[in-house]
Amino acid sequence: MGLDITVLVVDWDHLARTPAAERLGMLEDAAYPDDDCDDCHEGDGGADARVEHGWVRRPDTPWCALYEFFLTLGSFKPHFWAGQAWEDVRAFAEPDLRAALDAFLAGLFWLGPDDADTSAEDEPVAGPFPAEPDPWHPRLLVVRTPEQVPDLARAWAVAAPLLEGLRVPYAVHAERPGRWIANFEEFAMLVRDWGEVVTEASRSGRGLIGLPI
């Protein structure tokens, strides 16, 4: 078994109205309710509580939506290896793409370049959860407020049309057959999925949370 990630786009006002000690449990229940919901759907499509890729929206929790990443099975490993792949290839990326993906990925699942100034990174987000987390739960993998999300969306807007330019250097410097995120296609698919998540969160004025489940 390994670490999983469940990514939610969340109404921060609804979160704020819930007592801090109850928020994590509320999010977990919203992500994986005990009973399947026959009216859940992907995007604007038909009913399906077991979406394999895309948005899962439940009518009883309109304040959040879950995103299922393509072919990751909910595991955090593909996200980790995508960050490693970016480490391998970023020096060979076109400067505008490198700057945009640095900002985008570092705001989500990548730790940032080895030479980055980490003195002020990942300061605690005020408000969403108690300062002392439940010891039975691992640290949240992503917490981005509605105020932080638009910066990620702007970075993605720059990176998205330039991403294809990474194909050739990726094949030389980052391709690793046999592991999660083995090639450029898998890297681009995961990054574009995150682009979908960030774009929706920014459009709707919501925040992002990555639960370790």
XYZ file of C-alpha atoms in Angstrom:
213
model
C 0.000 0.000 0.000
C 1.104 3.575 -0.621
C -0.034 7.136 -0.271
C -3.174 8.142 -2.174
C -4.506 11.566 -3.106
C -8.113 12.729 -3.433
C -8.393 16.170 -5.017
C -11.394 18.351 -4.214
C -12.484 21.789 -5.395
C -14.133 23.293 -2.318
C -16.352 26.245 -1.444
C -14.226 28.007 1.178
C -17.199 29.837 2.701
C -18.879 26.507 3.418
C -15.634 25.257 4.938
C -15.406 28.356 7.133
C -18.927 27.802 8.480
C -17.949 24.335 9.712
C -16.115 24.028 13.061
C -12.416 23.592 12.366
C -12.155 20.254 14.137
C -14.939 18.823 11.943
C -13.682 19.972 8.542
C -11.411 17.074 7.686
C -14.066 14.493 8.498
C -16.629 16.469 6.504
C -14.360 16.490 3.449
C -13.647 12.776 3.740
C -17.372 12.008 3.992
C -18.094 14.235 0.980
C -15.371 12.551 -1.076
C -16.353 8.986 -0.217
C -19.861 8.727 1.225
C -21.037 5.420 2.617
C -23.761 5.071 -0.008
C -23.238 5.387 -3.741
C -25.056 8.285 -5.337
C -27.073 7.445 -8.438
C -27.165 11.094 -9.521
C -23.393 11.713 -9.488
C -21.973 12.692 -12.839
C -18.898 13.638 -14.801
C -19.067 17.217 -16.067
C -22.567 17.679 -17.489
C -22.940 14.050 -18.528
C -25.079 11.200 -17.325
C -25.423 9.510 -13.969
C -22.455 7.465 -12.794
C -21.146 7.321 -9.230
C -17.944 5.569 -10.326
C -16.370 8.001 -12.761
C -13.018 6.714 -14.027
C -11.783 10.087 -15.254
C -13.091 13.597 -14.700
C -15.431 15.334 -12.313
C -17.573 13.605 -9.714
C -20.331 15.898 -8.443
C -22.940 14.849 -5.912
C -26.229 16.724 -5.465
C -26.054 16.368 -1.691
C -22.631 18.101 -1.531
C -22.865 20.993 -4.018
C -20.132 22.825 -2.115
C -17.398 20.496 -3.403
C -16.447 18.421 -6.437
C -13.973 15.553 -6.698
C -11.638 15.111 -9.657
C -10.514 11.652 -10.799
C -7.169 11.735 -12.596
C -6.729 9.545 -15.679
C -5.067 6.152 -15.054
C -3.630 7.013 -11.618
C -5.976 4.768 -9.591
C -5.980 7.491 -6.934
C -2.306 6.937 -6.099
C -0.002 9.847 -5.263
C 2.921 8.058 -6.947
C 2.208 9.399 -10.468
C 2.197 12.945 -9.091
C 5.491 12.344 -7.285
C 7.120 10.905 -10.412
C 5.797 13.742 -12.541
C 7.619 16.095 -10.179
C 10.785 14.027 -10.547
C 10.435 14.079 -14.332
C 10.100 17.857 -14.286
C 13.315 18.014 -12.257
C 15.037 16.003 -15.006
C 13.804 18.082 -17.942
C 13.178 21.621 -16.688
C 16.691 22.871 -17.494
C 16.016 22.022 -21.143
C 12.585 23.668 -21.334
C 11.960 26.951 -23.103
C 12.322 29.759 -20.504
C 8.682 30.898 -20.532
C 7.474 27.326 -20.155
C 9.992 26.635 -17.399
C 8.924 29.668 -15.375
C 5.218 28.901 -15.818
C 5.480 25.202 -14.968
C 7.747 25.967 -12.021
C 5.033 28.192 -10.552
C 2.212 25.815 -11.467
C 3.706 22.535 -10.265
C 5.294 24.006 -7.128
C 1.836 25.196 -6.099
C 0.470 21.662 -6.334
C 2.702 18.604 -5.874
C 6.301 19.486 -6.793
C 8.713 20.546 -4.042
C 10.433 23.088 -6.262
C 13.966 23.307 -7.673
C 16.866 22.265 -5.482
C 18.326 25.775 -5.601
C 15.066 27.509 -4.613
C 14.832 29.722 -1.527
C 12.603 27.662 0.771
C 12.682 30.062 3.706
C 9.097 31.211 3.178
C 7.552 28.323 1.279
C 4.305 26.653 2.293
C 3.461 28.901 5.197
C 0.442 27.551 7.087
C -2.862 28.526 5.541
C -4.900 30.478 8.053
C -8.308 29.138 8.897
C -9.181 25.883 7.118
C -7.919 23.395 9.710
C -6.700 23.362 13.304
C -3.017 24.160 13.838
C -2.633 20.754 15.494
C -3.864 18.179 12.944
C -5.423 14.884 13.920
C -2.443 12.548 14.542
C -4.321 9.712 12.861
C -4.298 11.565 9.549
C -1.226 12.358 7.399
C -0.544 15.955 6.393
C -2.845 17.337 3.723
C -1.130 17.071 0.353
C -2.541 20.264 -1.174
C -4.200 23.295 0.382
C -4.722 26.294 -1.897
C -7.157 29.029 -0.978
C -9.418 30.814 -3.472
C -6.974 33.732 -3.278
C -4.035 31.499 -4.278
C -5.739 29.564 -7.074
C -5.860 32.377 -9.687
C -2.050 32.607 -9.682
C -1.929 28.908 -10.537
C -4.532 29.396 -13.260
C -2.498 32.224 -14.799
C 0.638 30.073 -14.751
C -1.268 27.252 -16.450
C -2.632 29.622 -19.104
C 0.973 30.408 -20.070
C 2.214 26.809 -19.853
C -0.637 25.036 -21.650
C 0.054 26.221 -25.228
C 3.805 25.708 -24.765
C 3.668 22.227 -23.259
C 4.074 20.361 -26.548
C 7.494 21.983 -26.941
C 8.681 19.793 -24.072
C 8.146 16.549 -26.021
C 11.625 16.241 -27.571
C 13.724 17.197 -24.525
C 11.512 15.006 -22.358
C 12.270 11.951 -24.513
C 16.001 12.597 -24.076
C 16.212 13.631 -20.417
C 13.144 12.392 -18.520
C 11.667 9.317 -20.198
C 11.738 6.343 -17.819
C 10.051 3.211 -19.235
C 8.552 0.946 -16.622
C 7.700 3.508 -13.965
C 4.741 5.752 -13.289
C 4.900 8.699 -15.755
C 7.055 6.744 -18.187
C 6.958 9.203 -21.081
C 5.888 12.640 -22.256
C 2.327 11.581 -23.023
C 1.748 10.442 -19.445
C 3.416 13.560 -18.031
C 1.352 15.860 -20.234
C -1.873 14.002 -19.405
C -1.351 14.395 -15.664
C -0.337 18.045 -15.924
C -3.338 18.825 -18.128
C -5.616 17.124 -15.610
C -4.230 19.474 -12.955
C -4.837 22.316 -15.388
C -8.494 21.272 -15.583
C -8.736 21.241 -11.789
C -7.089 24.629 -11.331
C -9.091 26.236 -14.145
C -12.383 25.039 -12.635
C -11.401 26.167 -9.140
C -10.415 29.602 -10.425
C -13.559 29.945 -12.540
C -15.804 29.074 -9.607
C -13.878 31.087 -6.984
C -13.158 27.971 -4.926
C -10.103 26.492 -3.221
C -8.227 23.213 -3.684
C -7.637 20.456 -1.166
C -5.696 17.229 -1.693
C -6.694 14.666 0.915
C -4.236 11.825 1.649
C -6.870 9.167 0.876
